[in-house]
Each structure stands twice: as structure tokens, then as C-alpha cells.
Short mmCIF file of C-alpha atoms in Angstrom, two decimals:
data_model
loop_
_atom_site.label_atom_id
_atom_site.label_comp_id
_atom_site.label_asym_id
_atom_site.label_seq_id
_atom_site.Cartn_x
_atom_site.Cartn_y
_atom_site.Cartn_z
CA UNK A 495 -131.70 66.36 -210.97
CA UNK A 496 -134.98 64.90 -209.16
CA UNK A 497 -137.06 62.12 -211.28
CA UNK A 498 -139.76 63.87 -212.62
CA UNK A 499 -142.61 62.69 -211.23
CA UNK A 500 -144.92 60.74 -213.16
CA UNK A 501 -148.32 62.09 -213.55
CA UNK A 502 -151.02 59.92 -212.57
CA UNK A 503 -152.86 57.92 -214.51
CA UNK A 504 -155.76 58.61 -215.34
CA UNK A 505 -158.81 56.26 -213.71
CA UNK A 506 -160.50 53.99 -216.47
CA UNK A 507 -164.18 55.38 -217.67
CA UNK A 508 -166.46 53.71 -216.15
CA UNK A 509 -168.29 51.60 -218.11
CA UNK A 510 -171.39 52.81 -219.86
CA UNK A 511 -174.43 52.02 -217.71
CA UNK A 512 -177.44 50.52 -219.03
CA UNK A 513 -180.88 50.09 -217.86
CA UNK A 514 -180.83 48.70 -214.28
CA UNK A 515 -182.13 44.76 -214.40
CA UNK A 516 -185.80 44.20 -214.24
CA UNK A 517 -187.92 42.74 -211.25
CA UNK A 518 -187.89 38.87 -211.68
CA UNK A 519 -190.36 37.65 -213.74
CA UNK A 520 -191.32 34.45 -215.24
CA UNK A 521 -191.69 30.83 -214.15
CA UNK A 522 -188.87 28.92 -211.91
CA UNK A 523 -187.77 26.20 -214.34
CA UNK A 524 -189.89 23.53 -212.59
CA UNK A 525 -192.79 25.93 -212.93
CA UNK A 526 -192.64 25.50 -216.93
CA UNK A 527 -193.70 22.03 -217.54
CA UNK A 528 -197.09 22.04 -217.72
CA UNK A 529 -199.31 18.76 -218.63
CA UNK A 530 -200.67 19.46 -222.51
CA UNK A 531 -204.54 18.31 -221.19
CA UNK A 532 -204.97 21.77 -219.05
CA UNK A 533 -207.25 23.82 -220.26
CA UNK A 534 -205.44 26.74 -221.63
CA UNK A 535 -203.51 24.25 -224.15
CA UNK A 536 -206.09 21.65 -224.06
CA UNK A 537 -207.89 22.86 -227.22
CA UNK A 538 -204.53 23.67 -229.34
CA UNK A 539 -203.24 20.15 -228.42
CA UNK A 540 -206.54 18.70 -229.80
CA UNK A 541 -206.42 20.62 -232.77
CA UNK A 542 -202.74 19.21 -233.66
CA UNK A 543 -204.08 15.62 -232.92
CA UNK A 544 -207.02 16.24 -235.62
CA UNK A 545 -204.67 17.67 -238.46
CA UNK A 546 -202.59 14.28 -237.46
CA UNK A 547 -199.71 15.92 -235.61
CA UNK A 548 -198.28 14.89 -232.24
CA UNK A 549 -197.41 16.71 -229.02
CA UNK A 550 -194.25 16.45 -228.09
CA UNK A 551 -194.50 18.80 -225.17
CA UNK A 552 -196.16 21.76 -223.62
CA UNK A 553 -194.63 24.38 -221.35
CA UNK A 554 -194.84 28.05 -220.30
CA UNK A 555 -192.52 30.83 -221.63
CA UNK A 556 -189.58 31.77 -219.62
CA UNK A 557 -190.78 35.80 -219.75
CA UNK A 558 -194.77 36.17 -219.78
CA UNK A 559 -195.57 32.24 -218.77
CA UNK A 560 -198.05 31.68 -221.28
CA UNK A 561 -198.95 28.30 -222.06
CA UNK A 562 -196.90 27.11 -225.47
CA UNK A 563 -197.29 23.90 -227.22
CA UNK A 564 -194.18 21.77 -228.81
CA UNK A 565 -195.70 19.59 -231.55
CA UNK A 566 -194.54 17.70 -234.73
CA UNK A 567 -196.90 18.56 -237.88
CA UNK A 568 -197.52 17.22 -241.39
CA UNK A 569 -195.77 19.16 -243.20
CA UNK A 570 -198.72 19.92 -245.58
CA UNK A 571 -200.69 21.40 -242.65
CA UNK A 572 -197.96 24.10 -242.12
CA UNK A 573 -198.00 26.89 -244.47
CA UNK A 574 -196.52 30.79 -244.29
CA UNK A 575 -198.44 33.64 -243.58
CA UNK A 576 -200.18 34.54 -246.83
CA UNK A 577 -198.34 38.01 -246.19
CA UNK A 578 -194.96 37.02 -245.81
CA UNK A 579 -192.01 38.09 -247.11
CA UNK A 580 -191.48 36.70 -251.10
CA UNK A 581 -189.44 33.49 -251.09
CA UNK A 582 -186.05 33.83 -252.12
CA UNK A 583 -185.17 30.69 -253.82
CA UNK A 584 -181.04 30.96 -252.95
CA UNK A 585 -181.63 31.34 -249.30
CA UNK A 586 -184.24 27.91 -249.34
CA UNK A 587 -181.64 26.48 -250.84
CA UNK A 588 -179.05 26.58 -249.04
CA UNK A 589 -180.91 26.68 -245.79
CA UNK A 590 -181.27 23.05 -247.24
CA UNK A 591 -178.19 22.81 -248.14
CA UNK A 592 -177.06 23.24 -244.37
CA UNK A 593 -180.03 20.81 -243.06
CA UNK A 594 -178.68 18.35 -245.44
CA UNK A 595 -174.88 18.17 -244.11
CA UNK A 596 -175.73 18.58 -240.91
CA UNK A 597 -178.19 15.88 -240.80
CA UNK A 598 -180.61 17.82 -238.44
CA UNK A 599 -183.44 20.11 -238.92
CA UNK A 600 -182.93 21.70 -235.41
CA UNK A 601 -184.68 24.71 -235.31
CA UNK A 602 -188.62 24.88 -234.72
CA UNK A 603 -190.63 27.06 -236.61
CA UNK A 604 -193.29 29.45 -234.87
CA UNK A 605 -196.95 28.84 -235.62
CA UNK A 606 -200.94 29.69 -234.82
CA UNK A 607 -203.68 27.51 -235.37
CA UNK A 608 -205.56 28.61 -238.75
CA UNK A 609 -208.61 27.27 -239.89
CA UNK A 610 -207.08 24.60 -241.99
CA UNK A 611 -204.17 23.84 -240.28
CA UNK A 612 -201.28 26.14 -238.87
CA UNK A 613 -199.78 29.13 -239.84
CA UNK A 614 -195.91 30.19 -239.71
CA UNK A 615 -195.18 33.78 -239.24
CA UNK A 616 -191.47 33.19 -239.84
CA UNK A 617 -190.71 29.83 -241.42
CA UNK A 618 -191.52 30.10 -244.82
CA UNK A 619 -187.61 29.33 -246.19
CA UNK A 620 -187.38 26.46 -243.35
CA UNK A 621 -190.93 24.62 -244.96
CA UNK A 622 -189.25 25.11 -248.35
CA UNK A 623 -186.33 23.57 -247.54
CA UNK A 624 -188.07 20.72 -245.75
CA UNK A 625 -190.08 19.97 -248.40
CA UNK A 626 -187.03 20.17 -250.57
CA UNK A 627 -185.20 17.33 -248.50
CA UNK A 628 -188.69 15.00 -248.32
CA UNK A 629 -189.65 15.79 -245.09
CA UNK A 630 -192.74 14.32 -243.75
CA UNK A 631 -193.22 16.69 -240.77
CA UNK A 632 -191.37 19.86 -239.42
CA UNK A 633 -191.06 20.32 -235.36
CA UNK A 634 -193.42 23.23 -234.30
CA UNK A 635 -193.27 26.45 -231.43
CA UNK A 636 -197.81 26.52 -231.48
CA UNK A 637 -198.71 29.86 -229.98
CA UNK A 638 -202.51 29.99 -228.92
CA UNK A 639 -203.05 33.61 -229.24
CA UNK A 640 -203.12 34.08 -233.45
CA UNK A 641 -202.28 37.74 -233.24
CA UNK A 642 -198.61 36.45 -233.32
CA UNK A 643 -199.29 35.62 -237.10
CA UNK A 644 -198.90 39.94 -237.46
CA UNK A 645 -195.74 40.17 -235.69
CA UNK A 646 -193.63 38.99 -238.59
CA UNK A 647 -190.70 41.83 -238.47
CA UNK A 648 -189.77 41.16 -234.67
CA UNK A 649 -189.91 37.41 -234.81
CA UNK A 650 -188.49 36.67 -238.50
CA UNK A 651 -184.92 35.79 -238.01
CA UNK A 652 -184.31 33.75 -240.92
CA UNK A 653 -182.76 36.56 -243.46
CA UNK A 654 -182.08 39.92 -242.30
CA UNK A 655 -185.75 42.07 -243.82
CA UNK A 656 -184.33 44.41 -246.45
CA UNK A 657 -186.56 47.72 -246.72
CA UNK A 658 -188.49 45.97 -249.79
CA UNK A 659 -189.20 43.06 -247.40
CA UNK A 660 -190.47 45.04 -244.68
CA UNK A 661 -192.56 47.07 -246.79
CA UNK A 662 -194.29 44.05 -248.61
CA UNK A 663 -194.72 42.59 -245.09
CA UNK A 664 -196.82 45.26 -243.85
CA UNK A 665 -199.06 46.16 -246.37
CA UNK A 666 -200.03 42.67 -246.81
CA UNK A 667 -200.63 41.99 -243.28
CA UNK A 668 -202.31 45.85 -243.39
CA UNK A 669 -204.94 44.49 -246.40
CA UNK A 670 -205.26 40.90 -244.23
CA UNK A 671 -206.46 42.98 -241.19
CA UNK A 672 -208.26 45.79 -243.04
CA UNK A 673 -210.40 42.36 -244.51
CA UNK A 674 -210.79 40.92 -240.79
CA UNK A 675 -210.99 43.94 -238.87
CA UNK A 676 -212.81 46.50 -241.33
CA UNK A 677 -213.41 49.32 -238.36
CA UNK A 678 -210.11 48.95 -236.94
CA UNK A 679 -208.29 52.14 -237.45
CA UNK A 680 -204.87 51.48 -238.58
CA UNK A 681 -202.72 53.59 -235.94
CA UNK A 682 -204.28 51.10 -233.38
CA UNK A 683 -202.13 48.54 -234.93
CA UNK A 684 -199.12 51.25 -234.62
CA UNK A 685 -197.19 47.97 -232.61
CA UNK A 686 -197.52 45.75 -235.73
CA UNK A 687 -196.96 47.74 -238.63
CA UNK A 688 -193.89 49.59 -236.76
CA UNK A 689 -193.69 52.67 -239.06
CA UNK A 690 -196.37 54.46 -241.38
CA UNK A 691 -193.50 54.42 -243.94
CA UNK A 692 -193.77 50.78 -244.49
CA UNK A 693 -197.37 51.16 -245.59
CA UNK A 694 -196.74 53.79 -248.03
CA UNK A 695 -193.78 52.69 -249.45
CA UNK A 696 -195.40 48.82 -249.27
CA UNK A 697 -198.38 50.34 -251.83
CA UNK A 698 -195.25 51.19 -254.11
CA UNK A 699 -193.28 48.10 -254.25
CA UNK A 700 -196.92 46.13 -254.80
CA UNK A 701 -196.52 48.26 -258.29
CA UNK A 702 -193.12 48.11 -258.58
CA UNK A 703 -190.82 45.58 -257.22
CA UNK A 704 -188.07 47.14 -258.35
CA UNK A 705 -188.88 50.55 -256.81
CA UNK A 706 -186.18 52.45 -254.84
CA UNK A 707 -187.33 53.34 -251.66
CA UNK A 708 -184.67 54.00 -249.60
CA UNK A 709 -183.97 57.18 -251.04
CA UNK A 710 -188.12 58.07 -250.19
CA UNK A 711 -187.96 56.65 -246.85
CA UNK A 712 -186.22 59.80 -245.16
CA UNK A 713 -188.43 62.34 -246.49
CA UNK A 714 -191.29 59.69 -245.46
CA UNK A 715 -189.29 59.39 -242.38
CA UNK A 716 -189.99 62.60 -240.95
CA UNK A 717 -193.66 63.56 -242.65
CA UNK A 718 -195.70 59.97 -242.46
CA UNK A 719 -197.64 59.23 -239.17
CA UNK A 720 -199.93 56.33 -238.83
CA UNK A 721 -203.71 57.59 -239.55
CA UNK A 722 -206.81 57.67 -237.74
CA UNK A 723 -208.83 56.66 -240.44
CA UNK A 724 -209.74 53.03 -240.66
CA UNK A 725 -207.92 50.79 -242.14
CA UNK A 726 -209.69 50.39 -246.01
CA UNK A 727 -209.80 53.98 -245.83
CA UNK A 728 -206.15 54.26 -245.13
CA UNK A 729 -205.02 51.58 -247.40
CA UNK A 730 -206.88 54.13 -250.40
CA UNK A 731 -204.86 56.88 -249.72
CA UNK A 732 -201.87 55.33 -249.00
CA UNK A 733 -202.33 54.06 -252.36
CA UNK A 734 -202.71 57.66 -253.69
CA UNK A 735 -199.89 59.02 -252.12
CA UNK A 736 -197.51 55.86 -253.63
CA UNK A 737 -198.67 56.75 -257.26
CA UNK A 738 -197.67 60.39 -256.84
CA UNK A 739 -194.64 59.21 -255.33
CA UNK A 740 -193.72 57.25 -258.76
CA UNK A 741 -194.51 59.88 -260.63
CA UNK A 742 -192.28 61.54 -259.01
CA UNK A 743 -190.10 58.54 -259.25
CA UNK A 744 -190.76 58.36 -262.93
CA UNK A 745 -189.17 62.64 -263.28
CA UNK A 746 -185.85 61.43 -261.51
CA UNK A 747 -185.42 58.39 -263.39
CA UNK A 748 -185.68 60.83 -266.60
CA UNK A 749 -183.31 62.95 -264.46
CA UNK A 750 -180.71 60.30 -263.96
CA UNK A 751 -180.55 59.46 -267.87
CA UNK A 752 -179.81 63.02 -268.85
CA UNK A 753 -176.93 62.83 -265.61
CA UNK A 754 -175.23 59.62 -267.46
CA UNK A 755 -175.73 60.89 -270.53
CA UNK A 756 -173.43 63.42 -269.24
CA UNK A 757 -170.94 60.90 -268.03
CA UNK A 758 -171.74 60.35 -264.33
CA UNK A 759 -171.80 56.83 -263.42
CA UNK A 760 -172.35 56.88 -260.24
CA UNK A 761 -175.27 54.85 -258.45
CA UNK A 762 -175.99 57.59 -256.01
CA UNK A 763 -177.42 59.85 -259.04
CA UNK A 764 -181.29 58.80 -257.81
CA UNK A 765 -180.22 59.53 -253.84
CA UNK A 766 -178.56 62.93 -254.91
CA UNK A 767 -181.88 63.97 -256.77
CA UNK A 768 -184.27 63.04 -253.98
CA UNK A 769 -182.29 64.14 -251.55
CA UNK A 770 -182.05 67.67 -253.31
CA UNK A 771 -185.60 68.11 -254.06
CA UNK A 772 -186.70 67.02 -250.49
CA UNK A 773 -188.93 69.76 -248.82
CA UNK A 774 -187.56 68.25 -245.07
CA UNK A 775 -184.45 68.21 -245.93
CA UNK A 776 -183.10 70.30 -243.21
CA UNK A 777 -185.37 69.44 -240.75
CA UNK A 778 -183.67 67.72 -237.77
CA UNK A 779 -185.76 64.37 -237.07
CA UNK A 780 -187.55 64.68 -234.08
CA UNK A 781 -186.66 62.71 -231.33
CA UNK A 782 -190.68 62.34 -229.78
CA UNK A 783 -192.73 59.47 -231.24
CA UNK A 784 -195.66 61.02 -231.29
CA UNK A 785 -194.50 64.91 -232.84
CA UNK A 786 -196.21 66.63 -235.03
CA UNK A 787 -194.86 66.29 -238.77
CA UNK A 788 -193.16 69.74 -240.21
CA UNK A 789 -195.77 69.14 -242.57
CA UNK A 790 -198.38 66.71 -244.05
CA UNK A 791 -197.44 63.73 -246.29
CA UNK A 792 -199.37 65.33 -249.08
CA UNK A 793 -197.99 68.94 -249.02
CA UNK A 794 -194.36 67.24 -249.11
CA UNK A 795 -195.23 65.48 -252.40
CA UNK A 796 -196.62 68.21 -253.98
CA UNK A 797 -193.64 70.30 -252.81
CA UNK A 798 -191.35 67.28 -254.33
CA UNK A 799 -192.94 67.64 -257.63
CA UNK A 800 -192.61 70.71 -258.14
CA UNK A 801 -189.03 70.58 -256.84
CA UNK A 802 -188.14 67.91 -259.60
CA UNK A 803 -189.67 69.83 -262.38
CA UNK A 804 -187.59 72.58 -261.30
CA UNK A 805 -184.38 70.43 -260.72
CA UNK A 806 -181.58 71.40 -262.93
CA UNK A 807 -178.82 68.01 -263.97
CA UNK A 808 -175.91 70.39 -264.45
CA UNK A 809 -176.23 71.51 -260.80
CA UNK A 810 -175.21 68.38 -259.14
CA UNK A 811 -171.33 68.46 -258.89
CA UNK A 812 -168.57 64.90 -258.29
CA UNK A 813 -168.42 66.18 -254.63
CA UNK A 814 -172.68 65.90 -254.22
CA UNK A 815 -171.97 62.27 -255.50
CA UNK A 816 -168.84 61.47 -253.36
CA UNK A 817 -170.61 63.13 -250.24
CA UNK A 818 -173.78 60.95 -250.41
CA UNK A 819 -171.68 57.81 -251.30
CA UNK A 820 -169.54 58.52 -247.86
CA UNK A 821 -172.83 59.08 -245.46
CA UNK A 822 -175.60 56.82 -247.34
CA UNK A 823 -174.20 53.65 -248.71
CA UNK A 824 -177.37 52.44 -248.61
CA UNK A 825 -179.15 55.07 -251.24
CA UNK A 826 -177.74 53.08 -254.17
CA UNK A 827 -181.27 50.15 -253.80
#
């Protein structure tokens, strides 16, 4: 009999294409050394000599070229934004820890000029743990433009921003801006805040650090758009919409205790609940930025209220539970 004849092989995929390079941008490398005395430096360089720091260097960044200043500061002119993230006493310490054995405190924290000294949008656990280990002065990235204080959640890389993080972070930098920029509306700071969902759910962790607002955020998700009001008057209802979201809160909780009192154990009860009485449940998330919601923020609350008076415990089955557990590990906050 003839060999069978092998069937071809099949060509490789190609390779999943991404977005085609950019034009060149930037500074050559000998383009970025710049001498700290010209003039678009020359006042931040003068303000780290009068707090009693030194520059070390000045050059211009490898993507936009703007000027940047590499300086050493007294450590007691550096402070964190006063919106930052809480500090998480582990995570100081062992960033210290780590400084300690290796003998080096190599990475540079990010600051603006303030009008006392410097601020750090994202080194608050590195200026703990400095201070921890006795250190005089911490090595400094100075950035003239100050609006870099407000971009926090792109530039922290310290510890991975949990949803109660990011929250916190925006509503404090929201209640900073709405005090410096009063007639600023907020969705013209759309760019800094990132999603409308931070600020509301940022109102309820301010009352209740314990709060879980994961299971919220996807009915937030899909209803909350960034307002056109200005920014105090945003902040207010915000605020209103947060304390009918824990009393809503407050009906599940109640909800959950009658669940384990019928023997469910499971830390997805809270998800299960919110996810049943969720008016957008079933509506597909849309994929523009700037759609219309299915409906407003304060029709879907009063919708959820009246969903979780209605809610009956017995109705949740094991398989609700196991379900939620398989496609929302995160639920259980």
C-alpha cells in the first residue's frame, strides 16, 4: 500500500498585532542634560537650595522633554500628598526592612514644590521607611508643573491600590481641588479622578472604612458618570447618594445574618444579595466612554431599595453561592 500522505501542517498564527510604533519623539540622549540655571528649572532649583537641599542633576524626560530636576532633600521638607492613600504600617516596614539589607535606598521618590517644602504623590511608605532607618535626606524626581500632585493612581507603584485605596484617593484629592478650584466642574478633571465610581464609593469608605464596595461598584459601574456640576456641588450629592447606598448596605447586612443563621457560611452572601437586587443587572456594559447610563444613579438606588426590602433569604440556593464564588473572587471585600 502507498504511505499515506501526511497532511500539511498547518502555518503558525500569526502573532497578534498591536498598535503600530509611534513617530519618534523625545530628546536624543545628549539632548537630555540640561544645565539646572536655565530658566525653566532655574526657579525649582532655587527653591531646593532655600529648603537646604542640593541638586544633583537636571535633565529632560525621555517622552515629552520637559525639564525635571534630580535633587537630595531634608527629609523633613518632603511630605505625602495630604490625600494619599492611608499608610499601611506592614508595607513601611518592610519596605525598610529591604532598604536595610540591601544597604541602598535606590529608588527616588516623585515630588512638586509646595509652599513649605515638597510634596510626594507616591512616596509616602518610602519617607516612612526612611525616617524609620534615620535618614537625613531622601533622593528626589522634582516635577515643576504641581498638577502631578493629582495623578496619584497612574504614578503610585509602591503597593498595588486596592478599590478602598483608590476610592479614598480620589475623594480626597476631589475635596483638595473642590477647596482650590471652587468653579471647576468635576467631569473636567474626568483624567484625574479616572471613574465617577471612585467618588461615590470614596464618600462611603470616608464613613465606613470597612465598607464593601466591590459588590456596589458594578451597579455603579454602569449608572455613575462624572457630573457637570461643580465640584462642592458634586461632592454634596455624591455624599447623598453614599448614605442611601449604606442604607442599603445596612438591609443586606441584616440580610446576610438571617442567611447564616440559616447555615450558609459562605463570604459571597453580601455579593449574591447585591448582585440580585441590582436594577442593571442584565444590562451589557457599554463599550463607549461617553454612553448614556440605562438609567440615573438615583433611580438605581431607589430601585435597589426597594429590591432589598423585597428580597427573600430562602431564595438564594448553594449553586447562587458557588456560581458567584467561580466568576467574582473578588466580591468577598
Amino acid at each position: 500500500m502507498p504511505a499515506k500522505k501526511k497532511a500539511p501542517k498547518k502555518a503558525p498564527r500569526a502573532a497578534a498585532r498591536g498598535r503600530k510604533p509611534a513617530a519618534a519623539r523625545g530628546p536624543e540622549p545628549r539632548e537630555s542634560v540640561i544645565d539646572p540655571s536655565e530658566d525653566d528649572i532655574s526657579e525649582l532649583a532655587g527653591q531646593v537650595e532655600r529648603h537646604g537641599g542640593a541638586v544633583v542633576g537636571a535633565y529632560r524626560d525621555p517622552f515629552a522633554g520637559q525639564a525635571l530636576v534630580l535633587a537630595s532633600l531634608p527629609i523633613k521638607k518632603v511630605v505625602a500628598t495630604p490625600f494619599q492613600r492611608d499608610l499601611s504600617k506592614t508595607h513601611a516596614t518592610r519596605l525598610a526592612d529591604a532598604i536595610g539589607a540591601a544597604g541602598l535606598f535606590l529608588d527616588p521618590v516623585i515630588a512638586v514644590p509646595s509652599s513649605d517644602g515638597f510634596w510626594s504623590p507616591n512616596g509616602r511608605h518610602r519617607l516612612e521607611a526612611a525616617r524609620r532607618l534615620g535618614m537625613r535626606s531622601v533622593t528626589a524626581l522634582l516635577v515643576p508643573d504641581e498638577k502631578i500632585a493629582y495623578r496619584i493612581l497612574a504614578l503610585n507603584t509602591e503597593k498595588a491600590h486596592n478599590l478602598r485605596d483608590r476610592s479614598l484617593e480620589v475623594i480626597r484629592m476631589a475635596r483638595q481641588l473642590a477647596k482650590e478650584q471652587p468653579r471647576s466642574k468635576e467631569n473636567e478633571h474626568a483624567v484625574t479622578f479616572e471613574s465617577p465610581a471612585f467618588l461615590t464609593l470614596g464618600c462611603a469608605y470616608e464613613q465606613r472604612s470597612r465598607f464593601a464596595g466591590s459588590s456596589y461598584q458594578p451597579v455603579l459601574n454602569k449608572v455613575d458618570r462624572f457630573l457637570e456640576s461643580t465640584l462642592p456641588a458634586a461632592l454634596r450629592q455624591r455624599e447623598q447618594w453614599a448614605v442611601r447606598i449604606m442604607d442599603i448596605d445596612d438591609r443586606v447586612a441584616a440580610h446576610v445574618k438571617t442567611m447564616q443563621s440559616m447555615g450558609m457560611k459562605s463570604p459571597y452572601l453580601r455579593a449574591v444579595i447585591v448582585a440580585r437586587i441590582n436594577p442593571v443587572r442584565f444590562v451589557p456594559p457599554s463599550r463607549k466612554k461617553d454612553a448614556a447610563p440605562p438609567m440615573s444613579v438615583a433611580e438605581a438606588l431607589t430601585k435597589m431599595a426597594a429590591n432589598v426590602r423585597k428580597f427573600d433569604p430562602k431564595s438564594i440556593r448553594p449553586g447562587d453561592l458557588a456560581l458567584v464564588a467561580a466568576i467574582a473572587p473578588s466580591a468577598a471585600e
